[in-house]
PDB file of C-alpha atoms and ligand atoms in Angstrom:
ATOM      1  CA  UNK A  28      76.147 111.194 177.785  1.00 91.00           C
ATOM      2  CA  UNK A  29      76.669 114.051 175.394  1.00 97.00           C
ATOM      3  CA  UNK A  30      76.644 113.823 171.641  1.00 98.00           C
ATOM      4  CA  UNK A  31      78.286 116.284 169.608  1.00 98.00           C
ATOM      5  CA  UNK A  32      77.853 116.582 165.610  1.00 98.00           C
ATOM      6  CA  UNK A  33      80.705 117.607 163.539  1.00 98.00           C
ATOM      7  CA  UNK A  34      79.754 119.283 160.407  1.00 98.00           C
ATOM      8  CA  UNK A  35      82.669 121.060 158.403  1.00 98.00           C
ATOM      9  CA  UNK A  36      83.511 122.513 154.977  1.00 98.00           C
ATOM     10  CA  UNK A  37      79.786 123.471 154.059  1.00 98.00           C
ATOM     11  CA  UNK A  38      80.919 125.961 151.345  1.00 98.00           C
ATOM     12  CA  UNK A  39      77.798 127.561 151.249  1.00 98.00           C
ATOM     13  CA  UNK A  40      77.345 130.307 148.435  1.00 97.00           C
ATOM     14  CA  UNK A  41      74.965 133.323 147.650  1.00 95.00           C
ATOM     15  CA  UNK A  42      71.264 132.074 147.274  1.00 94.00           C
ATOM     16  CA  UNK A  43      70.380 130.396 144.206  1.00 92.00           C
ATOM     17  CA  UNK A  44      74.219 129.809 143.389  1.00 94.00           C
ATOM     18  CA  UNK A  45      76.425 126.359 142.855  1.00 93.00           C
ATOM     19  CA  UNK A  46      79.611 126.195 144.052  1.00 92.00           C
ATOM     20  CA  UNK A  47      82.164 125.263 141.563  1.00 89.00           C
ATOM     21  CA  UNK A  48      78.959 125.773 139.146  1.00 89.00           C
ATOM     22  CA  UNK A  49      77.984 122.582 139.868  1.00 91.00           C
ATOM     23  CA  UNK A  50      77.706 121.870 143.631  1.00 92.00           C
ATOM     24  CA  UNK A  51      74.432 122.561 145.020  1.00 95.00           C
ATOM     25  CA  UNK A  52      76.045 123.142 148.662  1.00 97.00           C
ATOM     26  CA  UNK A  53      73.124 125.414 150.418  1.00 97.00           C
ATOM     27  CA  UNK A  54      70.797 122.627 149.359  1.00 96.00           C
ATOM     28  CA  UNK A  55      73.111 120.047 150.658  1.00 97.00           C
ATOM     29  CA  UNK A  56      73.829 121.758 153.908  1.00 98.00           C
ATOM     30  CA  UNK A  57      69.875 121.997 154.455  1.00 97.00           C
ATOM     31  CA  UNK A  58      70.034 118.389 154.166  1.00 97.00           C
ATOM     32  CA  UNK A  59      72.742 117.722 156.852  1.00 98.00           C
ATOM     33  CA  UNK A  60      70.439 120.135 159.137  1.00 98.00           C
ATOM     34  CA  UNK A  61      67.334 118.255 158.440  1.00 97.00           C
ATOM     35  CA  UNK A  62      69.513 114.925 159.584  1.00 97.00           C
ATOM     36  CA  UNK A  63      71.062 116.231 162.542  1.00 98.00           C
ATOM     37  CA  UNK A  64      67.538 117.156 163.720  1.00 97.00           C
ATOM     38  CA  UNK A  65      66.021 113.561 163.172  1.00 96.00           C
ATOM     39  CA  UNK A  66      69.124 112.088 164.691  1.00 97.00           C
ATOM     40  CA  UNK A  67      67.628 109.791 167.785  1.00 96.00           C
ATOM     41  CA  UNK A  68      68.841 110.672 170.528  1.00 97.00           C
ATOM     42  CA  UNK A  69      69.382 114.113 169.046  1.00 98.00           C
ATOM     43  CA  UNK A  70      73.060 115.895 169.496  1.00 98.00           C
ATOM     44  CA  UNK A  71      73.429 118.127 172.172  1.00 98.00           C
ATOM     45  CA  UNK A  72      75.875 120.598 170.069  1.00 98.00           C
ATOM     46  CA  UNK A  73      76.653 120.809 166.651  1.00 98.00           C
ATOM     47  CA  UNK A  74      80.497 122.183 165.672  1.00 98.00           C
ATOM     48  CA  UNK A  75      80.879 123.639 162.654  1.00 98.00           C
ATOM     49  CA  UNK A  76      84.655 123.294 161.630  1.00 98.00           C
ATOM     50  CA  UNK A  77      85.472 125.701 159.188  1.00 98.00           C
ATOM     51  CA  UNK A  78      84.669 126.754 155.384  1.00 98.00           C
ATOM     52  CA  UNK A  79      81.498 127.631 156.460  1.00 98.00           C
ATOM     53  CA  UNK A  80      81.059 129.830 153.009  1.00 98.00           C
ATOM     54  CA  UNK A  81      83.195 129.413 149.874  1.00 97.00           C
ATOM     55  CA  UNK A  82      83.918 133.095 149.255  1.00 97.00           C
ATOM     56  CA  UNK A  83      83.580 134.769 152.756  1.00 98.00           C
ATOM     57  CA  UNK A  84      81.066 137.400 151.397  1.00 97.00           C
ATOM     58  CA  UNK A  85      78.178 138.970 153.329  1.00 97.00           C
ATOM     59  CA  UNK A  86      75.650 137.343 151.103  1.00 97.00           C
ATOM     60  CA  UNK A  87      76.658 133.991 151.927  1.00 98.00           C
ATOM     61  CA  UNK A  88      77.004 134.534 155.595  1.00 98.00           C
ATOM     62  CA  UNK A  89      73.530 135.638 155.315  1.00 97.00           C
ATOM     63  CA  UNK A  90      72.119 132.206 153.795  1.00 98.00           C
ATOM     64  CA  UNK A  91      74.331 130.603 156.048  1.00 98.00           C
ATOM     65  CA  UNK A  92      72.554 131.615 159.143  1.00 98.00           C
ATOM     66  CA  UNK A  93      69.389 130.999 157.339  1.00 97.00           C
ATOM     67  CA  UNK A  94      70.001 127.433 156.880  1.00 98.00           C
ATOM     68  CA  UNK A  95      71.682 127.146 160.224  1.00 98.00           C
ATOM     69  CA  UNK A  96      68.438 128.501 162.142  1.00 98.00           C
ATOM     70  CA  UNK A  97      66.764 125.313 161.039  1.00 98.00           C
ATOM     71  CA  UNK A  98      69.036 123.376 163.482  1.00 98.00           C
ATOM     72  CA  UNK A  99      67.588 122.352 166.747  1.00 98.00           C
ATOM     73  CA  UNK A 100      70.877 121.921 169.184  1.00 98.00           C
ATOM     74  CA  UNK A 101      73.075 125.108 169.440  1.00 98.00           C
ATOM     75  CA  UNK A 102      75.586 125.697 166.945  1.00 98.00           C
ATOM     76  CA  UNK A 103      79.447 126.815 167.446  1.00 98.00           C
ATOM     77  CA  UNK A 104      81.231 127.931 164.172  1.00 98.00           C
ATOM     78  CA  UNK A 105      84.946 128.955 163.449  1.00 98.00           C
ATOM     79  CA  UNK A 106      86.531 129.772 160.305  1.00 98.00           C
ATOM     80  CA  UNK A 107      88.464 128.261 157.766  1.00 98.00           C
ATOM     81  CA  UNK A 108      90.496 129.273 154.689  1.00 98.00           C
ATOM     82  CA  UNK A 109      87.322 129.960 152.543  1.00 98.00           C
ATOM     83  CA  UNK A 110      85.845 132.276 155.200  1.00 98.00           C
ATOM     84  CA  UNK A 111      86.462 135.889 156.070  1.00 97.00           C
ATOM     85  CA  UNK A 112      87.011 136.293 159.835  1.00 96.00           C
ATOM     86  CA  UNK A 113      85.469 139.647 160.413  1.00 95.00           C
ATOM     87  CA  UNK A 114      82.543 138.895 158.208  1.00 97.00           C
ATOM     88  CA  UNK A 115      81.837 135.854 160.002  1.00 97.00           C
ATOM     89  CA  UNK A 116      82.484 137.454 163.510  1.00 96.00           C
ATOM     90  CA  UNK A 117      79.886 139.857 162.530  1.00 95.00           C
ATOM     91  CA  UNK A 118      77.396 137.743 160.972  1.00 96.00           C
ATOM     92  CA  UNK A 119      77.523 135.316 164.225  1.00 96.00           C
ATOM     93  CA  UNK A 120      78.200 138.342 166.713  1.00 93.00           C
ATOM     94  CA  UNK A 121      74.721 137.877 168.602  1.00 93.00           C
ATOM     95  CA  UNK A 122      75.492 134.271 169.114  1.00 92.00           C
ATOM     96  CA  UNK A 123      77.147 134.966 172.729  1.00 92.00           C
ATOM     97  CA  UNK A 124      80.324 133.161 172.699  1.00 96.00           C
ATOM     98  CA  UNK A 125      82.281 134.729 170.306  1.00 94.00           C
ATOM     99  CA  UNK A 126      85.505 136.289 171.383  1.00 94.00           C
ATOM    100  CA  UNK A 127      85.177 140.249 171.815  1.00 91.00           C
ATOM    101  CA  UNK A 128      85.630 142.445 168.487  1.00 88.00           C
ATOM    102  CA  UNK A 129      89.142 143.711 169.457  1.00 91.00           C
ATOM    103  CA  UNK A 130      90.056 139.905 169.794  1.00 95.00           C
ATOM    104  CA  UNK A 131      92.624 138.924 166.955  1.00 96.00           C
ATOM    105  CA  UNK A 132      91.385 135.553 166.260  1.00 98.00           C
ATOM    106  CA  UNK A 133      88.201 133.845 166.769  1.00 97.00           C
ATOM    107  CA  UNK A 134      89.670 131.532 169.708  1.00 98.00           C
ATOM    108  CA  UNK A 135      87.358 130.649 172.201  1.00 98.00           C
ATOM    109  CA  UNK A 136      86.067 127.731 174.755  1.00 98.00           C
ATOM    110  CA  UNK A 137      82.417 126.626 175.799  1.00 98.00           C
ATOM    111  CA  UNK A 138      82.121 125.528 179.252  1.00 98.00           C
ATOM    112  CA  UNK A 139      78.555 124.464 179.682  1.00 96.00           C
ATOM    113  CA  UNK A 140      78.656 120.841 178.213  1.00 97.00           C
ATOM    114  CA  UNK A 141      79.841 117.513 179.849  1.00 96.00           C
ATOM    115  CA  UNK A 142      82.862 118.154 177.391  1.00 97.00           C
ATOM    116  CA  UNK A 143      84.576 121.259 177.022  1.00 98.00           C
ATOM    117  CA  UNK A 144      85.067 122.502 173.535  1.00 98.00           C
ATOM    118  CA  UNK A 145      87.707 124.871 172.389  1.00 98.00           C
ATOM    119  CA  UNK A 146      87.369 126.424 169.020  1.00 98.00           C
ATOM    120  CA  UNK A 147      90.724 127.330 167.315  1.00 98.00           C
ATOM    121  CA  UNK A 148      91.074 130.008 164.685  1.00 98.00           C
ATOM    122  CA  UNK A 149      93.851 128.795 162.472  1.00 98.00           C
ATOM    123  CA  UNK A 150      93.299 131.489 159.381  1.00 98.00           C
ATOM    124  CA  UNK A 151      95.869 133.670 157.811  1.00 98.00           C
ATOM    125  CA  UNK A 152      93.937 136.442 155.902  1.00 96.00           C
ATOM    126  CA  UNK A 153      94.640 136.228 152.235  1.00 95.00           C
ATOM    127  CA  UNK A 154      95.813 132.727 152.251  1.00 97.00           C
ATOM    128  CA  UNK A 155      94.698 129.006 152.076  1.00 97.00           C
ATOM    129  CA  UNK A 156      97.081 127.457 154.307  1.00 97.00           C
ATOM    130  CA  UNK A 157      96.600 127.694 158.006  1.00 98.00           C
ATOM    131  CA  UNK A 158      98.973 129.004 161.298  1.00 98.00           C
ATOM    132  CA  UNK A 159      99.246 128.316 165.327  1.00 98.00           C
ATOM    133  CA  UNK A 160     101.180 131.382 165.589  1.00 98.00           C
ATOM    134  CA  UNK A 161     103.073 132.067 168.931  1.00 98.00           C
ATOM    135  CA  UNK A 162      99.983 133.951 170.108  1.00 98.00           C
ATOM    136  CA  UNK A 163      97.616 131.482 169.427  1.00 98.00           C
ATOM    137  CA  UNK A 164      99.902 128.646 171.030  1.00 98.00           C
ATOM    138  CA  UNK A 165     100.153 130.840 174.039  1.00 98.00           C
ATOM    139  CA  UNK A 166      96.395 131.307 174.060  1.00 98.00           C
ATOM    140  CA  UNK A 167      95.963 127.410 173.699  1.00 98.00           C
ATOM    141  CA  UNK A 168      98.256 126.414 176.572  1.00 98.00           C
ATOM    142  CA  UNK A 169      96.821 128.758 178.822  1.00 98.00           C
ATOM    143  CA  UNK A 170      93.357 127.794 178.364  1.00 98.00           C
ATOM    144  CA  UNK A 171      94.174 124.000 178.427  1.00 98.00           C
ATOM    145  CA  UNK A 172      96.232 125.189 181.724  1.00 98.00           C
ATOM    146  CA  UNK A 173      93.017 126.602 183.563  1.00 98.00           C
ATOM    147  CA  UNK A 174      90.913 123.411 183.390  1.00 98.00           C
ATOM    148  CA  UNK A 175      93.411 120.283 183.250  1.00 98.00           C
ATOM    149  CA  UNK A 176      90.583 117.976 184.705  1.00 97.00           C
ATOM    150  CA  UNK A 177      87.809 118.677 182.064  1.00 97.00           C
ATOM    151  CA  UNK A 178      87.740 116.078 179.036  1.00 97.00           C
ATOM    152  CA  UNK A 179      88.484 118.385 176.294  1.00 98.00           C
ATOM    153  CA  UNK A 180      87.451 118.549 172.121  1.00 98.00           C
ATOM    154  CA  UNK A 181      89.714 120.574 170.398  1.00 98.00           C
ATOM    155  CA  UNK A 182      88.069 121.803 166.831  1.00 98.00           C
ATOM    156  CA  UNK A 183      90.165 123.677 164.067  1.00 98.00           C
ATOM    157  CA  UNK A 184      89.817 123.949 160.601  1.00 98.00           C
ATOM    158  CA  UNK A 185      93.529 123.024 158.918  1.00 98.00           C
ATOM    159  CA  UNK A 186      94.629 119.851 160.371  1.00 98.00           C
ATOM    160  CA  UNK A 187      97.900 120.097 162.602  1.00 98.00           C
ATOM    161  CA  UNK A 188      99.384 117.067 160.626  1.00 97.00           C
ATOM    162  CA  UNK A 189     100.238 115.542 156.951  1.00 97.00           C
ATOM    163  CA  UNK A 190      97.517 113.698 155.654  1.00 96.00           C
ATOM    164  CA  UNK A 191      99.105 112.232 152.292  1.00 95.00           C
ATOM    165  CA  UNK A 192      96.687 114.278 149.816  1.00 95.00           C
ATOM    166  CA  UNK A 193      99.902 116.404 148.727  1.00 94.00           C
ATOM    167  CA  UNK A 194      97.983 119.129 146.787  1.00 93.00           C
ATOM    168  CA  UNK A 195      95.896 119.783 150.048  1.00 95.00           C
ATOM    169  CA  UNK A 196      98.663 119.444 152.733  1.00 95.00           C
ATOM    170  CA  UNK A 197     100.358 122.288 150.595  1.00 95.00           C
ATOM    171  CA  UNK A 198      97.949 124.328 152.077  1.00 96.00           C
ATOM    172  CA  UNK A 199      98.599 122.957 155.705  1.00 97.00           C
ATOM    173  CA  UNK A 200      98.959 124.145 159.134  1.00 97.00           C
ATOM    174  CA  UNK A 201     101.983 126.072 159.827  1.00 98.00           C
ATOM    175  CA  UNK A 202     103.077 125.952 163.881  1.00 98.00           C
ATOM    176  CA  UNK A 203     101.805 122.106 163.897  1.00 97.00           C
ATOM    177  CA  UNK A 204     104.648 120.812 165.262  1.00 97.00           C
ATOM    178  CA  UNK A 205     104.746 123.097 168.146  1.00 98.00           C
ATOM    179  CA  UNK A 206     101.182 122.477 168.985  1.00 98.00           C
ATOM    180  CA  UNK A 207     101.361 119.014 168.903  1.00 98.00           C
ATOM    181  CA  UNK A 208     104.003 119.490 171.941  1.00 98.00           C
ATOM    182  CA  UNK A 209     101.228 121.790 173.745  1.00 98.00           C
ATOM    183  CA  UNK A 210      98.865 119.076 173.234  1.00 98.00           C
ATOM    184  CA  UNK A 211     100.881 116.327 174.686  1.00 98.00           C
ATOM    185  CA  UNK A 212     101.469 117.849 177.823  1.00 98.00           C
ATOM    186  CA  UNK A 213      97.968 118.625 178.611  1.00 98.00           C
ATOM    187  CA  UNK A 214      96.417 114.870 178.945  1.00 96.00           C
ATOM    188  CA  UNK A 215      92.801 115.838 179.120  1.00 98.00           C
ATOM    189  CA  UNK A 216      92.066 116.213 175.356  1.00 98.00           C
ATOM    190  CA  UNK A 217      90.074 113.832 174.241  1.00 98.00           C
ATOM    191  CA  UNK A 218      89.927 114.488 170.497  1.00 98.00           C
ATOM    192  CA  UNK A 219      91.476 117.199 167.868  1.00 98.00           C
ATOM    193  CA  UNK A 220      88.687 117.283 165.438  1.00 98.00           C
ATOM    194  CA  UNK A 221      89.509 119.027 162.247  1.00 98.00           C
ATOM    195  CA  UNK A 222      88.438 119.895 158.477  1.00 98.00           C
ATOM    196  CA  UNK A 223      89.636 121.054 155.343  1.00 98.00           C
ATOM    197  CA  UNK A 224      90.580 117.746 153.491  1.00 98.00           C
ATOM    198  CA  UNK A 225      86.909 116.696 152.726  1.00 98.00           C
ATOM    199  CA  UNK A 226      87.555 113.103 153.693  1.00 97.00           C
ATOM    200  CA  UNK A 227      87.421 111.008 156.868  1.00 98.00           C
ATOM    201  CA  UNK A 228      91.038 110.472 158.189  1.00 98.00           C
ATOM    202  CA  UNK A 229      92.268 109.774 161.823  1.00 97.00           C
ATOM    203  CA  UNK A 230      95.633 109.144 163.451  1.00 98.00           C
ATOM    204  CA  UNK A 231      97.112 109.318 167.044  1.00 98.00           C
ATOM    205  CA  UNK A 232      98.901 112.654 167.500  1.00 98.00           C
ATOM    206  CA  UNK A 233     100.205 114.265 170.433  1.00 98.00           C
ATOM    207  CA  UNK A 234      99.111 111.656 172.984  1.00 98.00           C
ATOM    208  CA  UNK A 235      95.339 111.876 171.675  1.00 98.00           C
ATOM    209  CA  UNK A 236      93.443 111.239 168.368  1.00 98.00           C
ATOM    210  CA  UNK A 237      93.285 113.673 165.655  1.00 98.00           C
ATOM    211  CA  UNK A 238      90.395 113.514 163.006  1.00 98.00           C
ATOM    212  CA  UNK A 239      89.601 114.927 159.952  1.00 98.00           C
ATOM    213  CA  UNK A 240      85.642 114.709 159.142  1.00 98.00           C
ATOM    214  CA  UNK A 241      84.244 114.566 155.680  1.00 98.00           C
ATOM    215  CA  UNK A 242      82.330 117.462 154.114  1.00 98.00           C
ATOM    216  CA  UNK A 243      78.816 118.056 154.102  1.00 98.00           C
ATOM    217  CA  UNK A 244      79.157 118.923 150.350  1.00 96.00           C
ATOM    218  CA  UNK A 245      81.560 117.474 147.847  1.00 95.00           C
ATOM    219  CA  UNK A 246      84.613 115.256 149.137  1.00 96.00           C
ATOM    220  CA  UNK A 247      88.165 115.259 148.040  1.00 96.00           C
ATOM    221  CA  UNK A 248      89.348 112.737 145.257  1.00 94.00           C
ATOM    222  CA  UNK A 249      91.751 109.987 147.483  1.00 95.00           C
ATOM    223  CA  UNK A 250      94.956 110.375 145.896  1.00 93.00           C
ATOM    224  CA  UNK A 251      98.099 109.535 147.914  1.00 93.00           C
ATOM    225  CA  UNK A 252     100.633 109.889 144.675  1.00 91.00           C
ATOM    226  CA  UNK A 253     102.771 112.756 143.887  1.00 85.00           C
ATOM    227  CA  UNK A 254     100.434 113.888 141.138  1.00 76.00           C
ATOM    228  CA  UNK A 255      98.638 117.382 140.741  1.00 79.00           C
ATOM    229  CA  UNK A 256      95.239 115.668 142.211  1.00 79.00           C
ATOM    230  CA  UNK A 257      93.449 119.214 142.426  1.00 85.00           C
ATOM    231  CA  UNK A 258      90.185 116.277 142.299  1.00 88.00           C
ATOM    232  CA  UNK A 259      86.770 116.678 143.957  1.00 92.00           C
ATOM    233  CA  UNK A 260      84.553 113.611 144.140  1.00 95.00           C
ATOM    234  CA  UNK A 261      80.733 113.588 144.795  1.00 94.00           C
ATOM    235  CA  UNK A 262      81.296 110.684 147.418  1.00 95.00           C
ATOM    236  CA  UNK A 263      78.506 110.133 149.982  1.00 95.00           C
ATOM    237  CA  UNK A 264      78.256 113.402 152.237  1.00 97.00           C
ATOM    238  CA  UNK A 265      78.889 112.531 156.179  1.00 98.00           C
ATOM    239  CA  UNK A 266      78.809 114.286 159.567  1.00 98.00           C
ATOM    240  CA  UNK A 267      80.820 113.276 162.128  1.00 98.00           C
ATOM    241  CA  UNK A 268      79.075 111.845 165.612  1.00 98.00           C
ATOM    242  CA  UNK A 269      81.351 112.376 168.674  1.00 98.00           C
ATOM    243  CA  UNK A 270      79.347 110.234 171.279  1.00 98.00           C
ATOM    244  CA  UNK A 271      80.986 110.794 175.046  1.00 97.00           C
ATOM    245  CA  UNK A 272      80.678 107.701 177.248  1.00 95.00           C
ATOM    246  CA  UNK A 273      82.101 108.511 180.586  1.00 90.00           C
ATOM    247  CA  UNK A 274      83.130 104.714 180.813  1.00 91.00           C
ATOM    248  CA  UNK A 275      85.394 104.531 177.570  1.00 93.00           C
ATOM    249  CA  UNK A 276      85.781 108.173 175.933  1.00 95.00           C
ATOM    250  CA  UNK A 277      85.097 109.714 173.030  1.00 97.00           C
ATOM    251  CA  UNK A 278      83.553 107.445 170.670  1.00 98.00           C
ATOM    252  CA  UNK A 279      83.303 108.655 166.935  1.00 97.00           C
ATOM    253  CA  UNK A 280      81.028 107.811 164.441  1.00 98.00           C
ATOM    254  CA  UNK A 281      80.535 108.565 160.335  1.00 97.00           C
ATOM    255  CA  UNK A 282      76.807 109.312 159.877  1.00 97.00           C
ATOM    256  CA  UNK A 283      75.853 109.724 155.947  1.00 97.00           C
ATOM    257  CA  UNK A 284      73.606 112.332 154.900  1.00 96.00           C
ATOM    258  CA  UNK A 285      70.654 111.201 153.074  1.00 82.00           C
ATOM    259  CA  UNK A 286      71.166 108.773 150.294  1.00 79.00           C
ATOM    260  CA  UNK A 287      69.689 105.716 148.672  1.00 78.00           C
ATOM    261  CA  UNK A 288      71.291 103.533 151.060  1.00 84.00           C
ATOM    262  CA  UNK A 289      69.211 100.639 152.016  1.00 89.00           C
ATOM    263  CA  UNK A 290      68.192  99.742 155.223  1.00 85.00           C
ATOM    264  CA  UNK A 291      66.998  96.387 156.350  1.00 90.00           C
ATOM    265  CA  UNK A 292      66.237  94.920 159.427  1.00 90.00           C
ATOM    266  CA  UNK A 293      68.299  91.738 160.234  1.00 92.00           C
ATOM    267  CA  UNK A 294      64.556  90.223 162.132  1.00 93.00           C
ATOM    268  CA  UNK A 295      62.480  91.518 158.746  1.00 91.00           C
ATOM    269  CA  UNK A 296      62.050  87.515 157.990  1.00 91.00           C
ATOM    270  CA  UNK A 297      61.109  86.461 161.497  1.00 93.00           C
ATOM    271  CA  UNK A 298      57.618  85.935 163.157  1.00 96.00           C
ATOM    272  CA  UNK A 299      56.309  88.531 165.943  1.00 96.00           C
ATOM    273  CA  UNK A 300      56.927  86.025 168.544  1.00 96.00           C
ATOM    274  CA  UNK A 301      60.832  85.368 167.235  1.00 96.00           C
ATOM    275  CA  UNK A 302      61.161  88.873 166.860  1.00 94.00           C
ATOM    276  CA  UNK A 303      60.288  89.712 170.519  1.00 96.00           C
ATOM    277  CA  UNK A 304      62.232  86.518 171.815  1.00 96.00           C
ATOM    278  CA  UNK A 305      65.116  87.705 169.852  1.00 95.00           C
ATOM    279  CA  UNK A 306      64.850  91.339 171.022  1.00 94.00           C
ATOM    280  CA  UNK A 307      63.978  90.727 174.569  1.00 96.00           C
ATOM    281  CA  UNK A 308      67.415  88.071 174.638  1.00 96.00           C
ATOM    282  CA  UNK A 309      69.809  90.647 173.166  1.00 94.00           C
ATOM    283  CA  UNK A 310      68.578  93.314 175.666  1.00 95.00           C
ATOM    284  CA  UNK A 311      69.465  90.718 178.374  1.00 96.00           C
ATOM    285  CA  UNK A 312      72.933  90.057 176.904  1.00 95.00           C
ATOM    286  CA  UNK A 313      73.423  94.029 176.444  1.00 94.00           C
ATOM    287  CA  UNK A 314      72.631  94.073 180.211  1.00 94.00           C
ATOM    288  CA  UNK A 315      74.878  91.399 181.036  1.00 95.00           C
ATOM    289  CA  UNK A 316      77.904  92.888 179.294  1.00 94.00           C
ATOM    290  CA  UNK A 317      77.168  96.577 181.112  1.00 93.00           C
ATOM    291  CA  UNK A 318      77.136  94.871 184.481  1.00 94.00           C
ATOM    292  CA  UNK A 319      80.483  92.537 184.134  1.00 93.00           C
ATOM    293  CA  UNK A 320      82.197  94.325 181.189  1.00 90.00           C
ATOM    294  CA  UNK A 321      81.412  98.142 180.224  1.00 91.00           C
ATOM    295  CA  UNK A 322      80.598  99.460 183.403  1.00 91.00           C
ATOM    296  CA  UNK A 323      82.446  97.229 185.399  1.00 88.00           C
ATOM    297  CA  UNK A 324      85.369  98.718 187.604  1.00 79.00           C
ATOM    298  CA  UNK A 325      88.748  97.709 186.239  1.00 72.00           C
ATOM    299  CA  UNK A 326      90.789  96.058 188.539  1.00 68.00           C
ATOM    300  CA  UNK A 327      94.453  97.348 188.997  1.00 58.00           C
ATOM    301  CA  UNK A 328      95.382  93.841 189.276  1.00 51.00           C
ATOM    302  CA  UNK A 329      96.513  93.975 193.403  1.00 44.00           C
TER     303      UNK A 329
HETATM  304 FE1  FE2 B  14      86.862 123.173 152.323  1.00 63.63          FE
HETATM  305 FE1  FE2 B  15      89.611 124.483 153.947  1.00 63.63          FE
END
């Protein structure tokens, strides 16, 4: 098993500042870090899918590094449209996985886990839209072709598809259709995990599942009309937990970051004896399902 926590759209600002003069993005990221560290079992790796800072300034990356330094699992970062590729690269130069300083894009593959992680840099300097240009498409095709049997999660900032939130789709990805053809040719991709939209979204795309994770700070209001939108909303902040189950594939959960969510045990009214009986029976039922169903070899019917 491997657990990958996806955090996205952190929008970290300089110390003691607020994002949009009202959202405490730094404190909210710190809460997400505490949340991840406290998970049991703890994730094996964290991927941060862009918009790590709000303006791409050095002071913001300093703050980002300070907050992420508290994360116990290793973290892998890629840029979003609010980042500055070069400033980000310098801030994380010592991380060991960054491409060489003369590489035009921050694309890389992480090979040390049961799931291969491919980080894609979709940013276009000075613009909010994203781009999979011919260079980046070729790099992706070649990198996927190098390990066709390794279950692979691709993470990128801009979703390579239209989401229906039109004002956000306007700053979407150019080259997504070409990327879709490449993804469809490589059958080992178990997820294309994105950010940018600040909402949980998923669809079948290129023969795999593509998804967007919600933000660790503010969310984008759900507005599927042709209206002017541009609204953000303080809906619950969350991270995505991608759990690798070799028997089934990548199972993804939404995990809400700290809030006043009431948590009640369904056994709270039971006596100790009944509780212990129910738990024992439940474990027996789970073991039985593992034996006959979950871990059973699938017959091909012949
Ligand atoms: Fe964002
Ligand atoms: Fe973005």
